[in-house]
Structures are given as structure tokens and as C-alpha cells.
Backbone as a ProteinNet text record, in pm:
[ID]
protein_1_A
[PRIMARY]
MKRLLLLAMLTGGVVMNGMAQSRTPVGSLGKNDPKAKAILDGVSKKFSQLKSVVANFVLKVEGANNSVTDSKKGTVYLKGAKYKVNLDGQELISDNKTTWTYTKDANEVTINNVDPNSTSLSPAKLFTNFYDKDYLYRLDGETTEKGKVLQNIEMTPTDKSKNVFKVIVSIDKKGQNIARMKVYEKNGNHYTYEITNFTPNGAVTDATFSFDPKKYPGVEVVDLR
[TERTIARY]
-184.9	-247.9	-174.9	-74.3	-21.4	-119.9	-201.9	-275.1	-420.8	-477.6	-553.5	-512.2	-410.3	-334.5	-357.8	-334.7	-369.6	-532.7	-558.1	-771.3	-794.2	-743.1	-783.8	-748.5	-700.3	-648.5	-807.7	-872.8	-1024	-1087	-1113.5	-1192.6	-1270	-1404.6	-1492.3	-1414.9	-1195	-1132.3	-1020.5	-1167.6	-1168.7	-1090.6	-997.2	-896.3	-920.9	-945.3	-887.5	-755.6	-687.1	-534.4	-474.7	-421.2	-375	-501.3	-599	-715.7	-692.6	-667.3	-662.7	-546.8	-549.4	-401.7	-462.5	-541.7	-582.3	-629	-602.6	-663.3	-726.6	-764	-873.6	-1006.6	-1041.7	-1100.8	-1250.9	-1365	-1470.4	-1538.7	-1574.1	-1658.8	-1625.5	-1519.7	-1473.4	-1576.2	-1606.9	-1640.8	-1802.9	-1872.9	-1966.7	-1993.2	-2132.8	-2145.9	-2152.6	-2142.9	-2148.5	-2334	-2356.1	-2544	-2501.7	-2596.8	-2544.4	-2627	-2727.4	-2769.7	-2657.8	-2601.4	-2486.7	-2360.9	-2309.5	-2232	-2269.6	-2434.6	-2438.9	-2455.2	-2456.4	-2446.1	-2311.3	-2227.8	-2078.7	-2004.4	-2033.1	-2001.8	-2058.4	-2156.2	-2188.8	-2152.2	-2122.3	-2009.9	-1900.5	-1836.9	-1699.3	-1678.6	-1799.5	-1782.4	-1826.3	-1885	-1902.8	-1782.1	-1657.1	-1584.6	-1463.7	-1449.5	-1376.6	-1396.9	-1514.2	-1549.5	-1503.7	-1464.4	-1431.1	-1321.1	-1257.4	-1127.5	-1110.2	-1143.2	-1091.2	-1174.3	-1172.9	-1267.1	-1223.8	-1313.9	-1260.4	-1382.5	-1323.2	-1423.7	-1368.4	-1451.6	-1431.5	-1520.2	-1433.6	-1544.7	-1539.7	-1553	-1538.2	-1522.8	-1410.2	-1365.7	-1408.1	-1455.4	-1542.9	-1430	-1386.7	-1344	-1421.9	-1465.6	-1541.5	-1531.4	-1546.4	-1494.1	-1616.4	-1577.5	-1680.4	-1835.6	-1838.3	-1995.7	-2076.9	-1951	-2017.4	-2005.8	-1895	-1920	-1778.2	-1799.9	-1683.2	-1579.1	-1464.8	-1337.3	-1259.3	-1295.4	-1193.3	-1256	-1313.6	-1350	-1244.2	-1243.4	-1181.4	-1201.3	-1174.5	-1270.1	-1110.3	-1152.5	-1013.2	-1103.4	-1009.4	-1032.1	-952.7	-1006.8	-967.5	-939.6	-885.1	-788.2	-798.3	-863.6	-842	-812.1	-723.8	-710.5	-672.6	-729.4	-664.7	-604	-514.7	-420.1	-377.3	-396.8	-292.2	-389.4	-333.9	-438.4	-372.1	-438.7	-402.3	-473	-449	-556.8	-498.4	-581.5	-525.7	-646.4	-549.5	-629.2	-571.1	-637.4	-554.4	-422.5	-380.5	-235.3	-93.1	-180.1	-128.7	-132.6	-61.3	-89.4	-62.2	-103.3	-38.7	-80.4	27.5	28.4	108.6	22.6	99.7	94.7	170.7	179.6	157.1	126.3	128.7	262.4	359.2	500.2	600.3	533.6	627.6	531.8	504	395.3	523.5	415.6	486	414	467.2	345.5	430.6	321.6	412.1	333.5	376.5	329.2	375.7	262.4	318.8	338.4	286.1	345.6	513.2	554.3	686.1	760.2	708.8	716.1	845	765.3	842.9	763.5	863.8	783.5	902	802.9	880.9	823.2	938.9	939.1	931.9	863.1	862.5	839.9	896.2	888.4	707.2	624	494.7	506.9	441.7	452.6	382.1	394.5	296	186.1	275.7	252.7	126.1	144.7	123.6	-59.8	-102.6	-297.7	-346.5	-285.9	-370.2	-425.9	-502.4	-607.9	-576.6	-548.3	-510.4	-653.8	-659.9	-794.8	-845.7	-723.7	-839.1	-876.8	-803.9	-833.7	-941.4	-1019.6	-1129.5	-1262.7	-1211.3	-1323.9	-1342.7	-1254.6	-1246.8	-1343.6	-1307.8	-1385.3	-1271.3	-1175.3	-1139	-1227.8	-1351.1	-1477.8	-1461.2	-1409.2	-1419.5	-1327.1	-1213.8	-1127.1	-1100.5	-1155.1	-1081.8	-1231.7	-1309.1	-1479.9	-1571	-1643.3	-1785.9	-1933.8	-2002.2	-2031.2	-2219.8	-2315.3	-2414.3	-2527.1	-2619.6	-2735.5	-2789.4	-2768.2	-2799.3	-2960.9	-3005.8	-3119.5	-3119.3	-3195.8	-3217.4	-3234.7	-3174.1	-3204.1	-3211.8	-3331.9	-3382.2	-3275.9	-3189.1	-3118.7	-3083.5	-3123.9	-3135.7	-3158	-3253	-3367	-3297.4	-3185.6	-3100.5	-3134.6	-3183.6	-3177.8	-3029.5	-2986.9	-2885.5	-2880.3	-2780.1	-2825.2	-2668.3	-2726.3	-2615.8	-2565.9	-2448.8	-2383.6	-2302.7	-2267.8	-2242.5	-2085.1	-1979.9	-1894.9	-1771.6	-1770.9	-1625.2	-1561.1	-1407.7	-1292.4	-1300.3	-1258.6	-1262.5	-1124.8	-1027.3	-974.3	-948.3	-1002.9	-1080.9	-971.8	-866.5	-776.1	-726.3	-793.6	-778.7	-830.8	-787.1	-852.9	-1008.6	-1038.6	-1134.5	-1206.3	-1327.4	-1385.7	-1558.7	-1593.3	-1709.7	-1676	-1747.3	-1723.4	-1881.9	-1946.6	-2070.4	-2058.6	-2065	-2045.2	-2161.5	-2240.8	-2355.6	-2305.8	-2428.8	-2414.3	-2496.5	-2504.8	-2630.3	-2641.5	-2762.5	-2879.3	-2889.8	-2915	-2924.1	-2771.2	-2696.4	-2584.4	-2482	-2497.3	-2396.7	-2253.2	-2218.4	-2116.1	-2146.4	-1985.9	-2053.3	-2058.8	-2129.4	-2172.9	-2101	-2072.6	-2004.9	-1963.2	-1889.5	-1804.1	-1806.5	-1829.4	-1824.3	-1744.3	-1623.7	-1520.4	-1507.2	-1531.1	-1532	-1467.1	-1398.1	-1261.2	-1300.6	-1226.1	-1327.8	-1275.1	-1208.1	-1147.8	-1270.7	-1384.6	-1482.3	-1456.9	-1334.4	-1354.3	-1446.4	-1450.1	-1504.4	-1486.6	-1467.1	-1430.1	-1518.3	-1618.2	-1696.4	-1622.3	-1631	-1612.2	-1722.7	-1753.6	-1866.1	-1840.3	-1879.9	-1880.2	-1948.8	-1850.8	-2011.3	-2023	-1916.1	-1860.3	-1828.9	-1907.4	-1845.7	-1822.4	-1732.3	-1720.2	-1670.4	-1693.9	-1671	-1608.4	-1496.4	-1436.1	-1403.8	-1330.7	-1313.3	-1182.7	-1141.1	-996.7	-930.4	-866.6	-731.8	-633.6	-490.1	-372.7	-289.6	-190.5	-78.9	-23.9	31.1	95	60.1	-100.4	-130.9	-87.2	-47.4	55.5	133.1	205.9	365.1	397.4	481.6	526.6	661.5	645.6	724.4	779.5	899.8	975.2	989.9	1010.2	1009.7	894.3	783.7	686.7	648.2	716.6	752.7	877.9	915.4	1059.1	1106.6	1188.7	1296.6	1224.9	1143.3	1104.1	1221.1	1185.8	1302.1	1243.3	1350.8	1300.6	1364.6	1274.7	1291.8	1277.4	1372.1	1407.4	1395.2	1319	1343.5	1299	1355.6	1351.8	1454.6
-3305.3	-3235.3	-3133.5	-3077.2	-2926.7	-2870.4	-2886.9	-2798.7	-2802	-2860.5	-2885.5	-2785.3	-2788.3	-2706.5	-2564	-2528.6	-2363	-2326.1	-2457.5	-2391.9	-2424.3	-2474.5	-2487.5	-2336.7	-2262.6	-2113.1	-2057.7	-2095.5	-1994.2	-2038.7	-2111.7	-2169.8	-2059.8	-2049.9	-1962	-1830.9	-2091.6	-2040.2	-2093.4	-2068.2	-1994.5	-1979.2	-1953.1	-1918.7	-1916.2	-1798.5	-1786.6	-1710.2	-1797.4	-1743.6	-1694.7	-1607.2	-1577.4	-1498.2	-1487.3	-1426	-1247.5	-1228.8	-1056.9	-1013	-992.1	-969.3	-826.9	-813.5	-681.2	-564.1	-502.5	-365.1	-256.5	-303.5	-220.5	-171.9	-45.2	13.1	-61.5	-100.4	-142.7	-100.4	28.9	117.3	123.7	81	63.2	-64.2	-128.3	-279.8	-274.7	-224.7	-219.2	-149.6	-207.6	-151.7	-278.6	-258	-370.7	-368.4	-448.3	-476.3	-420.7	-306.6	-242.5	-370.8	-412.8	-544.9	-664	-699.4	-741.7	-728.2	-570.8	-531.8	-498.1	-488.5	-489	-589.7	-702.1	-866.8	-858.8	-850.9	-848.3	-778.2	-715.2	-574.7	-620.5	-691.2	-759	-845.1	-972.7	-1080.3	-998.4	-886.8	-833.7	-764	-702.1	-655.2	-733.9	-868.7	-923.7	-969.1	-1024.7	-1099.4	-1045.8	-876.3	-807.9	-764.4	-815.3	-829.5	-934.7	-1003.2	-1195.9	-1220.9	-1238.9	-1258.3	-1367.6	-1469.1	-1598.6	-1656.7	-1734.4	-1821.1	-1991.2	-2055.4	-2213.4	-2265.2	-2295.3	-2356.9	-2487.4	-2594.3	-2703.4	-2683.2	-2777.5	-2803.4	-2847.7	-2895	-2987.2	-2917.7	-3014	-2976.3	-3069.5	-3048.5	-3117.9	-3017.3	-3118.1	-3120.9	-3149.8	-3105.2	-3148.1	-3134	-3237.9	-3226.9	-3169.4	-3172.7	-3060.2	-3126.2	-3279.6	-3349.2	-3333.5	-3267.9	-3248.8	-3384.9	-3486.4	-3525.9	-3534.6	-3605.3	-3540.6	-3665.4	-3551.1	-3637	-3671.3	-3594.4	-3567.9	-3498.8	-3551.2	-3487.8	-3469.1	-3369.8	-3351.7	-3282	-3342.2	-3235.9	-3175.2	-3091.6	-2988.3	-2921.2	-2823.4	-2716.8	-2598.4	-2453.5	-2329.8	-2287.2	-2222.3	-2120.2	-1997.2	-1913.3	-1775.6	-1679.4	-1625.3	-1482.9	-1361.6	-1285.8	-1147.2	-1210.3	-1160.7	-1190	-1314.1	-1383	-1509.3	-1599.2	-1746.6	-1845.8	-2005.1	-2073	-2220.4	-2280.3	-2337.2	-2455.9	-2624.7	-2695	-2832.1	-2893.9	-3002.3	-3016.5	-3174.1	-3308.3	-3436.6	-3435.3	-3421.8	-3457	-3338.2	-3230.1	-3056.5	-2947	-2892.8	-2771.4	-2616.5	-2517.4	-2387	-2368	-2269.2	-2179.5	-2055.3	-1933.1	-1813.4	-1754.4	-1643.2	-1580.4	-1415.2	-1423.1	-1265.4	-1251.4	-1300.8	-1274.3	-1391.4	-1459	-1609.5	-1725.1	-1789.1	-1870.6	-1990.5	-2090.7	-2261.9	-2286	-2422.1	-2486.4	-2620.7	-2724.5	-2866.4	-3018.3	-3118.1	-3205.5	-3350.8	-3372.7	-3513.4	-3628.2	-3638	-3735.5	-3749.5	-3573.6	-3612.7	-3522.8	-3557.1	-3498.8	-3369.5	-3246.3	-3147.5	-3033	-2909.4	-2784.7	-2665	-2586.2	-2481.9	-2353.1	-2277.3	-2156.6	-2037.1	-1945.7	-1786	-1718	-1538.5	-1440.5	-1397	-1369.5	-1275.4	-1159	-1148.2	-1046.9	-961.1	-850.6	-748.7	-634.2	-684.2	-619.4	-732.4	-853.9	-945.3	-964.4	-943.1	-937.2	-1054.7	-1188.9	-1291.7	-1297.2	-1344.7	-1391.8	-1500	-1444.6	-1562.1	-1603	-1678	-1739.1	-1582.3	-1504.3	-1420.2	-1281.7	-1249.5	-1162	-1188.3	-1299.7	-1340.3	-1299.2	-1290.1	-1212.2	-1066.3	-999.5	-825.1	-791.1	-655.7	-622.4	-675.8	-758.4	-756.9	-744.5	-791.9	-806	-645.5	-542.9	-380.6	-356.8	-451.6	-434.6	-503.8	-662.1	-683.5	-731.6	-726	-801.4	-694.4	-773.6	-756.1	-833.6	-805.6	-870.4	-835.9	-969.5	-905	-1051.9	-983.6	-1079.9	-1195.5	-1318.1	-1404.7	-1482	-1407.4	-1459.2	-1559.8	-1615.2	-1691.5	-1838.2	-1893.1	-2035.1	-2111.1	-2188.2	-2263.7	-2385.6	-2411.6	-2576.8	-2606.8	-2668.5	-2780.1	-2668.2	-2618.8	-2495	-2390.9	-2339.4	-2193.6	-2163.8	-2019.5	-1969.8	-1884.4	-1835.4	-1862.9	-1753.1	-1681	-1533.8	-1613.1	-1584.7	-1642.6	-1486.1	-1476.1	-1368.4	-1408.9	-1396.2	-1398.9	-1286	-1350.7	-1279.5	-1296.2	-1211.5	-1230.7	-1120.7	-1169.2	-1114.4	-1005.2	-887.7	-768.1	-809.4	-900.6	-924.3	-1078.1	-1043.9	-1178.3	-1309.3	-1269	-1339.4	-1450.3	-1421	-1589.7	-1658.8	-1774.1	-1880.4	-1927.5	-1841.2	-1828.6	-1768.3	-1791	-1701.4	-1640	-1762.1	-1678.6	-1778.8	-1687.3	-1749.8	-1697	-1823.6	-1798.4	-1820.7	-1709.5	-1726.1	-1755.2	-1773.7	-1822.8	-1812.5	-1723.7	-1641.2	-1668.1	-1715.5	-1789.4	-1624	-1622.7	-1445.3	-1505.2	-1561.2	-1513.1	-1508.6	-1625.7	-1623	-1498.9	-1470.3	-1340	-1408.3	-1612.1	-1634.3	-1664.7	-1713.4	-1774.2	-1900.1	-1986.6	-2138.6	-2203.1	-2140	-2219.9	-2141	-2169.9	-2105.7	-2212	-2133.1	-2204.4	-2193.3	-2229.4	-2149	-2231.5	-2140.8	-2215.7	-2170.4	-2277.5	-2267	-2292	-2181.3	-2203	-2305.9	-2426.2	-2560	-2653	-2611.3	-2711.7	-2714.1	-2745.3	-2819.1	-2682.4	-2716.6	-2691.7	-2652.8	-2592.9	-2648.1	-2591.5	-2688.4	-2627.9	-2644	-2529.5	-2553.9	-2499.5	-2600	-2603.8	-2577.8	-2457.9	-2474.2	-2550.1	-2656.6	-2708.4	-2768.5	-2653.9	-2591.1	-2450.4	-2371.6	-2245.5	-2238.9	-2192.7	-2164.2	-2056.6	-1919.2	-1776.7	-1762.3	-1720.5	-1684.1	-1801.8	-1941.5	-2030.1	-2000.2	-2135.4	-2099.2	-2128.1	-2043.4	-2073.9	-1998.2	-2041.5	-1987	-1923.1	-1819.4	-1775.5	-1900.4	-1993.1	-2095.4	-2184.2	-2160.2	-2261.7	-2179.5	-2072.5	-1998.9	-2017.5	-2132.4	-2109.2	-2301.1	-2306.3	-2439.6	-2468.5	-2553.7	-2637.3	-2776.1	-2769	-2849.2	-2935.4	-2952.7	-3055.2	-3138.3	-3095.1	-3198.1	-3300.5	-3275.3	-3345.2	-3380.7	-3515.4	-3581.1	-3597.2	-3561.2	-3592.3	-3534	-3396.4	-3336.4	-3255.9	-3209.3	-3164.9	-3053.4	-2904.4	-2752.4	-2709	-2660.9	-2588.9	-2426.8	-2331.7	-2252.6	-2137.5	-2060.5	-1990.3	-1830.1	-1803.4	-1661.5	-1631.3
-1719.6	-1599.3	-1553.1	-1617.1	-1596.7	-1645.4	-1740.9	-1793.9	-1716.9	-1619.8	-1477.5	-1382.9	-1395.3	-1311.8	-1307	-1405	-1465.8	-1474.9	-1549.9	-1554.3	-1406.7	-1276.7	-1148.2	-1079.9	-1154.6	-1081.9	-1109.4	-1207.1	-1252.1	-1160.4	-1079.1	-975.5	-891.8	-911.3	-816	-749.4	-1067.3	-1107.7	-1082	-1041.3	-1015.7	-1143.8	-1266.6	-1311.6	-1462.7	-1565.2	-1746	-1754.2	-1715.6	-1726.7	-1885.5	-1876.1	-2031	-2123.7	-2076.6	-2098.9	-2105.7	-1967.9	-1979.6	-1995.4	-2116.4	-2143.1	-2247.7	-2275.9	-2417.2	-2252.5	-2330.3	-2280.6	-2373.1	-2466.9	-2583.8	-2507.8	-2505.2	-2404.2	-2447.2	-2401.7	-2382	-2473.9	-2460.5	-2545.3	-2636.1	-2733.8	-2842.6	-2938.4	-2824.5	-2896.2	-2864.7	-2760	-2720.6	-2584.2	-2526.2	-2391.9	-2331.2	-2168.1	-2049.6	-2037.6	-1975	-1924.8	-1775.5	-1776	-1595.4	-1478.9	-1540.7	-1448.9	-1417.9	-1547.4	-1483.1	-1413	-1439.3	-1378.2	-1232.3	-1194.5	-1049.6	-962.3	-1052.8	-1007.2	-935.4	-1089.5	-1042.5	-927.3	-919.3	-841.4	-703.1	-669.2	-507.5	-506.8	-593.4	-550.5	-495	-606	-521	-405.8	-397.5	-244.6	-166.7	-183.1	-22.5	-0.4	-162.1	-140.1	-20.3	-53.1	-11.5	128.7	193	320.8	384.9	348	392	460.5	578.1	585	514.6	501.3	406	329.9	291.1	192.1	175.2	192.6	186.5	42.1	-32.2	-165.9	-218.7	-205.7	-303.7	-408.7	-513.8	-645.5	-703	-837.4	-921.7	-1069.2	-1151.4	-1275.2	-1355.6	-1489.8	-1572.4	-1702.2	-1770.9	-1904.2	-2021.1	-2127.3	-2190.3	-2344.2	-2447.1	-2587.7	-2648.5	-2767.6	-2847.7	-2852.4	-2816.7	-2823.3	-2709.7	-2620.6	-2470	-2366.8	-2449.9	-2352.6	-2276.8	-2137.8	-2016.8	-2034.4	-2105.7	-2060	-1976.6	-1856.4	-1739	-1637.6	-1518.1	-1405.4	-1274.9	-1201.5	-1097.6	-1000.2	-838.6	-721	-717.6	-640.4	-573.6	-449.3	-380.3	-297.4	-342.9	-333.1	-297.8	-191.1	-134	-37.3	-31.4	22.6	-10.4	107.2	122.7	215.3	126.9	124.9	68.4	-37.1	-74.3	-248.7	-238.3	-127.3	-72.7	-154.1	-192.8	-217.8	-210.9	-221.7	-234.1	-326.4	-413.1	-485.3	-510.2	-426.3	-441.6	-549.7	-634.4	-749.1	-767.9	-694.5	-821.1	-787	-666.8	-623	-707	-725.6	-777.9	-687.4	-669.1	-566	-633.7	-631.9	-664.2	-540.1	-484.2	-352.6	-372.3	-336.5	-366.1	-194	-158.1	-47.1	-131.8	-222.7	-288	-315.4	-261.8	-306.4	-367.3	-327.8	-416.5	-469	-588.9	-584.6	-599.8	-619.3	-567.3	-678.6	-761.8	-832.7	-821.5	-736.1	-670.8	-758.9	-862.8	-870.9	-778.9	-737.2	-677.7	-766.6	-897.6	-950	-982	-987.6	-1022.4	-897.2	-778.5	-639.6	-686.3	-748.9	-766.9	-778.8	-746.6	-690.4	-767.3	-854.6	-909.3	-881.7	-803	-765.6	-838.9	-840.9	-905.4	-842.5	-859.5	-777.3	-829.2	-774.4	-825.6	-886.4	-991.9	-1118.9	-1083	-981.8	-982.5	-1086.5	-1199.6	-1300.5	-1417.6	-1352.9	-1463.6	-1454.4	-1557.7	-1604.4	-1600	-1580	-1534.8	-1442.1	-1458.8	-1342.7	-1257.9	-1145.8	-1028.7	-934.7	-816.7	-779.5	-690.9	-655.5	-581.3	-644.4	-786.4	-869.4	-892.2	-930.8	-960.9	-918.1	-768.2	-715.4	-707.9	-775.3	-797.1	-929.8	-969.3	-1073.2	-1173.4	-1198.2	-1339.4	-1447.6	-1441.5	-1549.8	-1576.5	-1562.7	-1611.4	-1710	-1713.3	-1743.8	-1891.4	-1920.6	-2041.4	-2073.9	-2065	-2068.2	-2122.5	-2213.8	-2255.4	-2145.5	-2093.6	-2045.5	-2012.2	-2024.7	-2019.3	-1939.2	-1869.6	-1796.8	-1865.8	-1890.1	-1977.1	-1873.7	-1845.1	-1752.1	-1597.1	-1552.7	-1456.3	-1449.3	-1380.7	-1403.8	-1261.8	-1214.5	-1105.5	-1097.6	-1010.3	-987.7	-875	-815.9	-694.9	-617.4	-655.3	-526.2	-526.6	-597.2	-612.1	-728.9	-726.7	-815.8	-859.9	-997.6	-1068	-1176.2	-1137	-1221.4	-1323.8	-1438.2	-1565.2	-1661.1	-1624.4	-1704.9	-1781.3	-1941	-2000.5	-2073.4	-2081.9	-2046.3	-2202	-2287.4	-2390.7	-2390.1	-2414	-2413.9	-2522.5	-2489.9	-2584.2	-2720.6	-2668	-2702.2	-2798.4	-2950.1	-2960.3	-3030.8	-3022.5	-3062.4	-2995	-2880	-2780.5	-2818	-2773.1	-2776.1	-2703.6	-2572.4	-2537.9	-2595	-2586.6	-2648.5	-2576.8	-2480.7	-2443.6	-2242.3	-2188.1	-2027.7	-1934.9	-1898.5	-1878.1	-1721.2	-1628.4	-1512.7	-1424.3	-1368.8	-1257.5	-1154.4	-1093.5	-947.6	-879.8	-764.3	-667.4	-605.4	-653	-659.8	-462.3	-352.5	-258.6	-193.7	-228.4	-146.9	-205.5	-346	-373	-398	-490.9	-443.6	-646.2	-642.4	-776.9	-772.7	-837.8	-818.7	-940.4	-1088.9	-1172.2	-1262.4	-1311.4	-1417.4	-1534.2	-1656.9	-1775.5	-1872.2	-1926.2	-1985.4	-2150.8	-2259.2	-2381.6	-2466.8	-2584.9	-2644.4	-2803.7	-2874.7	-2984.7	-3048.8	-3010.7	-3035.6	-3034	-2963.5	-2920.2	-2776.6	-2737.2	-2578.2	-2490.4	-2372.1	-2296.7	-2129	-2009.9	-1899.4	-1811	-1722	-1654.4	-1483.8	-1367.5	-1254.2	-1180.5	-1092.5	-1020	-885.9	-797.9	-676	-588.9	-492	-433.8	-292.4	-239.7	-88.3	-98.7	-13.1	-22.8	150.9	206.9	350.9	321.2	404	427.9	563.5	569.4	708.9	774.9	694.9	765.6	849.6	895.3	1017.6	841.5	824.9	759	823.6	806.6	881.5	728.5	789.6	676	629	732.7	684	556.6	529.9	443.5	280.5	282.6	179.2	183.1	175	165.6	160.3	76.3	46.6	172.1	271.2	329.3	263.2	215.5	149.9	238.7	397.9	483.8	484.4	423.6	437.7	330.3	214.9	101.2	47.7	143.9	156.1	10.9	-38.7	-151.4	-275.9	-243.2	-320.9	-443.9	-525.9	-619.8	-669.3	-653.7	-638.9	-755.8	-850.1	-941.2	-927.8	-902.8	-850.8	-958	-994.6	-1102.1	-1080.2	-965.6	-913	-958
[MASK]
+++++++++++++++++++++++++++++++++++++++++++++++++++++++++++++++++++++++++++++++++++++++++++++++++++++++++++++++++++++++++++++++++++++++++++++++++++++++++++++++++++++++++++++++++++++++++++++++++++++++++++++++++++++++++++++++++

């Protein structure tokens, strides 16, 4: 379950934690597709203009034979650099200064300081132009699913030593939102994050992005700050 929590950071990533470590210049490995860049830039620009986002998602964990080994529903809340992810009894919260990782089964919360120099992807960073720094990307055509035209972009990390070797990001062409993200690992496993509902400028208060231990009776606090 801890693994699922880290994966939830990818939701719409939102989240490829640990992939964004390489600083190898993109030009030394190939050129990016300008059509794909225009699409990704459009998503990033739209997100920057929103006051907040609430998105529901489904995370599917699949084995090498494409069999679904696990499926969980979750919700991500975003407001600027602040975020909260709920996933099957787990919560990941950040007010951009402090992060709280809560596990319901253990009734335990771990507290850390946010590292401003970290290259790991948070849900908020996923909607920025992170792709220009650590990935090669190209437009891999369009598909129509459930009445929506999706623009599929294949992304590969410039650091080939990473366990993740490919990510397919599907963009809702009309809405300019991330509809789905599929992460492929070298061991054959892959993870699909599908956004089932996307609400821009929803009523999200700053209290959403902090952890109140009074609401979790008996919670064990592990403060690593």
C-alpha cells in the first residue's frame, strides 16, 4: 500500500516519483516533437490559470500479462503548489512547506519538510513544464474513446538507468486536461491512472492542505523534520 501511495503522486499522477533525477541535456539524446510540446504547453498554461482543481481517478496496477492485479479509486486536490491525495485509506498532504503521509491501517502520520530543490514530481508539478527538463516526447497519434478525442504523447526519461522506461500521457483534446497516464516499468509491470472526473476552480480551502491530528484520535506521529 505504501507503493500505491507513492504512485498516487503521479495522478493527473498524478505522479513519476524518482524519475526526474537526470539533468542530461535533451539535445544530446534526440529532439522533441514540437507538436507534442504545443499540446503539453497548452495543458500547463491552462492549469496555471486555475485557482484550484479536484480530480477523481482510478489507479490500475497491471502485470506483464496485462492482468489487473489491483485497482483503487482516489481523489486529488490541487491549489497552486499545494496538494492532497486520498487513495484507499491513505493521504498525502502538502502545503508547500510541510508534507504529511497518513496511513489509516496503521493510524500513523509521517511529517517531513518540503525540499525546494527536490526534482521529484508532486501532483502540482505534473501540470507544469517538467517535461522539458527530463524527458523526450513525441505525439503518438489520436484516439477516440467514450466520445472524447485523446492526443497520446509518448514520453521517455533521458536517464535510461531508471526503472520506468516509458510513459504514455493521453490529453483530452477539447478540454486540454490529462485524461490518462500509463507508466511502464522495465520488469513488465505498468500502472494506469485514469481521470474519471475533473472539476476546475472547485471550492477548496487552505485547510484541505494541512493535517489536523485532532481529527485522527490516537494517531501516531512520526516527525522527521
